[in-house]
CSV table of C-alpha atoms in Angstrom, one decimal:
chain,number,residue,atom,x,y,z
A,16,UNK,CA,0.0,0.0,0.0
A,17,UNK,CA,3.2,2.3,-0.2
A,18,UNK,CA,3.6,4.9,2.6
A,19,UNK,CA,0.7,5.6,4.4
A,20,UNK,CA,0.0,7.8,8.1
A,21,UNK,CA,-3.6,7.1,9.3
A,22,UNK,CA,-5.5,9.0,11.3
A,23,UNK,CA,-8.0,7.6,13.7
A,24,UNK,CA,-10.9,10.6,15.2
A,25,UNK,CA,-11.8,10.1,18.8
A,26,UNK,CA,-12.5,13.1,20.2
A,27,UNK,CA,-16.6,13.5,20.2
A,28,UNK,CA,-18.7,14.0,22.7
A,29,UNK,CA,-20.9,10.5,21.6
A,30,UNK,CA,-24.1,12.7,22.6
A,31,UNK,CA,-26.5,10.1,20.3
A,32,UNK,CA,-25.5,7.2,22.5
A,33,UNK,CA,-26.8,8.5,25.5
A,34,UNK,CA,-24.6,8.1,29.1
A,35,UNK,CA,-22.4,5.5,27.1
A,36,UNK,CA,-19.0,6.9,25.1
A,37,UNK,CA,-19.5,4.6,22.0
A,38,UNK,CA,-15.4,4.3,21.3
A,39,UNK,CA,-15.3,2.2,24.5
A,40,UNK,CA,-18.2,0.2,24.0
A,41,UNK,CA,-17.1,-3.6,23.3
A,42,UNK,CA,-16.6,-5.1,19.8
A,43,UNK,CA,-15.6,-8.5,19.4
A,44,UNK,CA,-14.5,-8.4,23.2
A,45,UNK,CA,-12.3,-5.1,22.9
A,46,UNK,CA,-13.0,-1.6,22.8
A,47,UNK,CA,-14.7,-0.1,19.7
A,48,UNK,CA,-11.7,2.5,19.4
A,49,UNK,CA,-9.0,-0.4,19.9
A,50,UNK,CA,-10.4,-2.9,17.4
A,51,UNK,CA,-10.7,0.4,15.0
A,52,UNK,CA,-6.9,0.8,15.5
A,53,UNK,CA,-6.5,-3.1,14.4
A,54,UNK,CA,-8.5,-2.7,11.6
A,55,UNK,CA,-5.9,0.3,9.7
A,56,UNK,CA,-3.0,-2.1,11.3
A,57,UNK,CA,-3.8,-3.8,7.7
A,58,UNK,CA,-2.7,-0.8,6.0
A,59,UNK,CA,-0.1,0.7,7.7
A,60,UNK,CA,3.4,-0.2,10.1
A,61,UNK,CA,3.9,3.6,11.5
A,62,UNK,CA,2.0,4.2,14.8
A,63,UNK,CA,-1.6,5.2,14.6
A,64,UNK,CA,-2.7,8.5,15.5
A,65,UNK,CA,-5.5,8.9,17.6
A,66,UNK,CA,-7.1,12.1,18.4
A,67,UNK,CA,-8.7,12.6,21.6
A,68,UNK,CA,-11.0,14.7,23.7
A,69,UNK,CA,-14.1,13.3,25.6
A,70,UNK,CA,-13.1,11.3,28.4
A,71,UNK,CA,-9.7,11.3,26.9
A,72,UNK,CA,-8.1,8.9,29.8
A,73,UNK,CA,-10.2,6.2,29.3
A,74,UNK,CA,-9.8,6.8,25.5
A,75,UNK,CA,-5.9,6.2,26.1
A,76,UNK,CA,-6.6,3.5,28.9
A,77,UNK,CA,-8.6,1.4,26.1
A,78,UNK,CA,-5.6,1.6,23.5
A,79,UNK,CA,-2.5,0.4,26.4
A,80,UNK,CA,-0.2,-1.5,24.8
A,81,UNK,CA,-1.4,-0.5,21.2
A,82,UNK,CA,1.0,0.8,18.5
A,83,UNK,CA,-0.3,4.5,18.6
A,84,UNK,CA,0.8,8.1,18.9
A,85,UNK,CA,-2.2,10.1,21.0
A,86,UNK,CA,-3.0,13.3,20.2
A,87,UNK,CA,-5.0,15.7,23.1
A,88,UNK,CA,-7.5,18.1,21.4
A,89,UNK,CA,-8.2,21.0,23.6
A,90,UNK,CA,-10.6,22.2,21.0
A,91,UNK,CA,-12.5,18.8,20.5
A,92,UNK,CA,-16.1,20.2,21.3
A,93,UNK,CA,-15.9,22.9,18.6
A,94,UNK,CA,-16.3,20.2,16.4
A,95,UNK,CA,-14.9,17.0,14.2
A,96,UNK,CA,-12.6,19.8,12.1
A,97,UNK,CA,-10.8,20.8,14.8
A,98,UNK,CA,-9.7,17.3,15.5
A,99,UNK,CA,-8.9,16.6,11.9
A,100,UNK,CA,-6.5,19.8,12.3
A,101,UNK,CA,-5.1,18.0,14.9
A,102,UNK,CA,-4.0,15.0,13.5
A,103,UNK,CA,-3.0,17.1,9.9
A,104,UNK,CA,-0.5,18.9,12.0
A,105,UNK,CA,1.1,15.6,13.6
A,106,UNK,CA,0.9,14.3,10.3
A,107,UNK,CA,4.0,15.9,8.5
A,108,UNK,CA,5.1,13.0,6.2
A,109,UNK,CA,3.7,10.2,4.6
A,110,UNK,CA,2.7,10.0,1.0
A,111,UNK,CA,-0.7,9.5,1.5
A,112,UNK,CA,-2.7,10.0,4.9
A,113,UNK,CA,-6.0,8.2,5.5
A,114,UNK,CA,-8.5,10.1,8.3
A,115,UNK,CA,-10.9,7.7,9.7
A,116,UNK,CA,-13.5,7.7,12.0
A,117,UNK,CA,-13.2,5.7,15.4
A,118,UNK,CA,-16.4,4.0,15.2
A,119,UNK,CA,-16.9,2.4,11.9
A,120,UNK,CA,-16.3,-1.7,13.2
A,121,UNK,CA,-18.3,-3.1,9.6
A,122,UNK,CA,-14.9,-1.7,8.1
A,123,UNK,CA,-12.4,-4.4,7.2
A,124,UNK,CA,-8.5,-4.3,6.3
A,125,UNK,CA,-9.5,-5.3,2.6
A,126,UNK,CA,-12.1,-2.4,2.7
A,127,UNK,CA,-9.2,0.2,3.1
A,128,UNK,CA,-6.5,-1.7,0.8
A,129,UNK,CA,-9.7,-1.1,-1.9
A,130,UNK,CA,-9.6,2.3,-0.8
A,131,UNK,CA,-6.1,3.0,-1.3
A,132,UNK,CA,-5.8,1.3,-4.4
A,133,UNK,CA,-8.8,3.3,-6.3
A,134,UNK,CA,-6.6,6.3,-4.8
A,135,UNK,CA,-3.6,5.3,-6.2
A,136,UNK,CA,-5.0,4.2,-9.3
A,137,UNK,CA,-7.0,7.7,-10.2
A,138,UNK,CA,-5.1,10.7,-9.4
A,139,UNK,CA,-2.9,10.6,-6.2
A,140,UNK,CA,-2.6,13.9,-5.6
A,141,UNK,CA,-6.3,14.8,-5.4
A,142,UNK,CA,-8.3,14.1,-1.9
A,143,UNK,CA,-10.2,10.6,-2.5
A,144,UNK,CA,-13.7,9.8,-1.0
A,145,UNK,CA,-15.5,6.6,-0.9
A,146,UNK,CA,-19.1,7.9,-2.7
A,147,UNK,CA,-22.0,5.7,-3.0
A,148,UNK,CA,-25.2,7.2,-5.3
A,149,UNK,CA,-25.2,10.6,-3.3
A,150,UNK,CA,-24.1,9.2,-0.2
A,151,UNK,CA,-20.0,10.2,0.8
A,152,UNK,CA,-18.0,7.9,3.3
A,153,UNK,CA,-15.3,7.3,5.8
A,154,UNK,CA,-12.1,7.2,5.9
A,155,UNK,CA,-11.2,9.7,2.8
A,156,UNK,CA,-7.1,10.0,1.6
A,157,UNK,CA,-6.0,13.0,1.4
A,158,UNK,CA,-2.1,13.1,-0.2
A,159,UNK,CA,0.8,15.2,1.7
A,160,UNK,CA,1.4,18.0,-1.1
A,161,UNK,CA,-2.4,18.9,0.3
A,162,UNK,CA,-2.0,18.8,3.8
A,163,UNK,CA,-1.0,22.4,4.2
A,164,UNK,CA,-3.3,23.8,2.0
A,165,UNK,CA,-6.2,21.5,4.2
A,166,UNK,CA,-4.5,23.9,7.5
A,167,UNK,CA,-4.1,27.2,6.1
A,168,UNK,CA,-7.6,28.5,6.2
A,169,UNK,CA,-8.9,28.1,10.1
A,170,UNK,CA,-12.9,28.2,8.5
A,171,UNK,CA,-12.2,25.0,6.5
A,172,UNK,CA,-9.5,22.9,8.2
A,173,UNK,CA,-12.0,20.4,8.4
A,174,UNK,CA,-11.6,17.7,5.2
A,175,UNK,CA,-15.5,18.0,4.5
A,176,UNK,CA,-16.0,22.1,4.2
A,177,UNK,CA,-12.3,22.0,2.3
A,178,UNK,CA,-13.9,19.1,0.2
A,179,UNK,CA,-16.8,21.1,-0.5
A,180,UNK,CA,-15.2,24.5,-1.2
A,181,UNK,CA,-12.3,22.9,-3.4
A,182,UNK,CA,-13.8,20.2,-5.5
A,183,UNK,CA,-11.4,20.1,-8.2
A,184,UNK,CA,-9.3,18.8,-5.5
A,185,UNK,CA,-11.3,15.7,-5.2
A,186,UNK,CA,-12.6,12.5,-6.3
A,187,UNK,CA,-15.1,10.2,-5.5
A,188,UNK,CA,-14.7,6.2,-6.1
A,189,UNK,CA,-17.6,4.1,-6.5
A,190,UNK,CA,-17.0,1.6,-3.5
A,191,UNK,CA,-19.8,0.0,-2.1
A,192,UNK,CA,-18.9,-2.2,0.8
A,193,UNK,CA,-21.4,-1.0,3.2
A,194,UNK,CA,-18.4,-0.1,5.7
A,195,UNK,CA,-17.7,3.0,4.2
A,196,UNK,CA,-21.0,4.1,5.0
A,197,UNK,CA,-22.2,3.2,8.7
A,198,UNK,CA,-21.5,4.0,11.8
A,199,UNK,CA,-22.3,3.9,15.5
A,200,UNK,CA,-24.0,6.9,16.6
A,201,UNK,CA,-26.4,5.6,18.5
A,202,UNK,CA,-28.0,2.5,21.2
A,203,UNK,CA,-30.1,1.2,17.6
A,204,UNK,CA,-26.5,1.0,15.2
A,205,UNK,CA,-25.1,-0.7,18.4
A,206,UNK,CA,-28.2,-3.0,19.1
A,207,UNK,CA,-27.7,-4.0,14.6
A,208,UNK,CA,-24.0,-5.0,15.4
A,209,UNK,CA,-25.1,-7.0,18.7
A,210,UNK,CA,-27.8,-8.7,17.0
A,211,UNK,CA,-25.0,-9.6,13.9
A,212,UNK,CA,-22.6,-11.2,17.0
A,213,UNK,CA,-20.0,-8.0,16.3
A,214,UNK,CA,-20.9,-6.3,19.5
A,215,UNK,CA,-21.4,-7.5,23.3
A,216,UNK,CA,-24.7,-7.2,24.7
A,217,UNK,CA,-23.5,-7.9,27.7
């Protein structure tokens, strides 16, 4: 998969899911956020970096002994962009840099290999974005030579407004593996991975 720095976001507030943080909650027996970290293990051997906020110690707690660089975000309930400013900042090398969300478990290694291939196959030095019809998903590539230009204006350091305002500077590929596409917001998403033996109901 050549050189590639992932980002993992685990910062939010996981209002939706009610008293529960939804990174900690248990998939396949570990932590949402830890088995997240295992999942871009496949496409990557540099350290992980995971941004944090709510309840950042247990955050860290739940990721002992993983191969991971955390990253504190003092800003994290401002909103997701301020965490993927974060992790840009951190991220100074690396050909290509994938920015993931910590609570997509229906993700697989292959998922993220297809991911990185499409990028590599298109145009590497455009952002590239997992689209299905009009729906966009999670994790997007965005290559190094953009990583400044993501940082340098404060209203759009998030990937989805920079996206938005600069779409020649993106591309969409037509994956459909239904990963991309969900996560775990809230008690019902967790309930559907329970119910399909990925979560612990217990």
């Amino acid at each position: 998969m050549g050189d590639v720095t992932a980002i993992l976001l685990a910062a939010g507030l996981s209002r939706r899911m009610g008293e529960r943080n939804k990174l900690l909650l248990p998939i396949n027996g570990v932590p949402m956020i830890r088995y997240m970290v295992e999942v871009y293990r496949a496409v990557t051997q540099r350290p992980i970096l995971v941004v944090t906020g709510h309840q950042s110690d247990a955050i860290e707690d739940s990721l002992a002994g993983c191969d991971v660089r955390l990253i504190f975000n003092s800003d994290f309930a401002d909103g997701q962009q301020t965490s993927v400013a974060c992790g840009l900042r951190v991220a100074k090398d690396g050909a290509q840099i994938l920015i993931g969300l910590g609570d997509q478990p229906r993700l697989t290694g292959d998922n993220l290999r297809a991911l990185l291939k499409a990028h590599k196959a298109a145009d590497p030095a455009r952002i590239s974005i997992p689209k299905i019809g009009d729906q966009r998903g999670n994790p997007i590539v965005v290559p190094s030579n953009l990583r400044e230009r993501v940082l340098a204006d404060p209203k759009s350091a998030g990937c989805k407004a920079f996206t938005r305002k600069y779409p020649e500077r993106v591309q969409f590929h037509a994956l459909s593996a239904h990963g991309f596409y969900t996560d775990v917001d809230t008690p019902d998403a967790y309930d559907a991975l329970v119910s399909q033996n990925l979560g612990d109901a217990t």
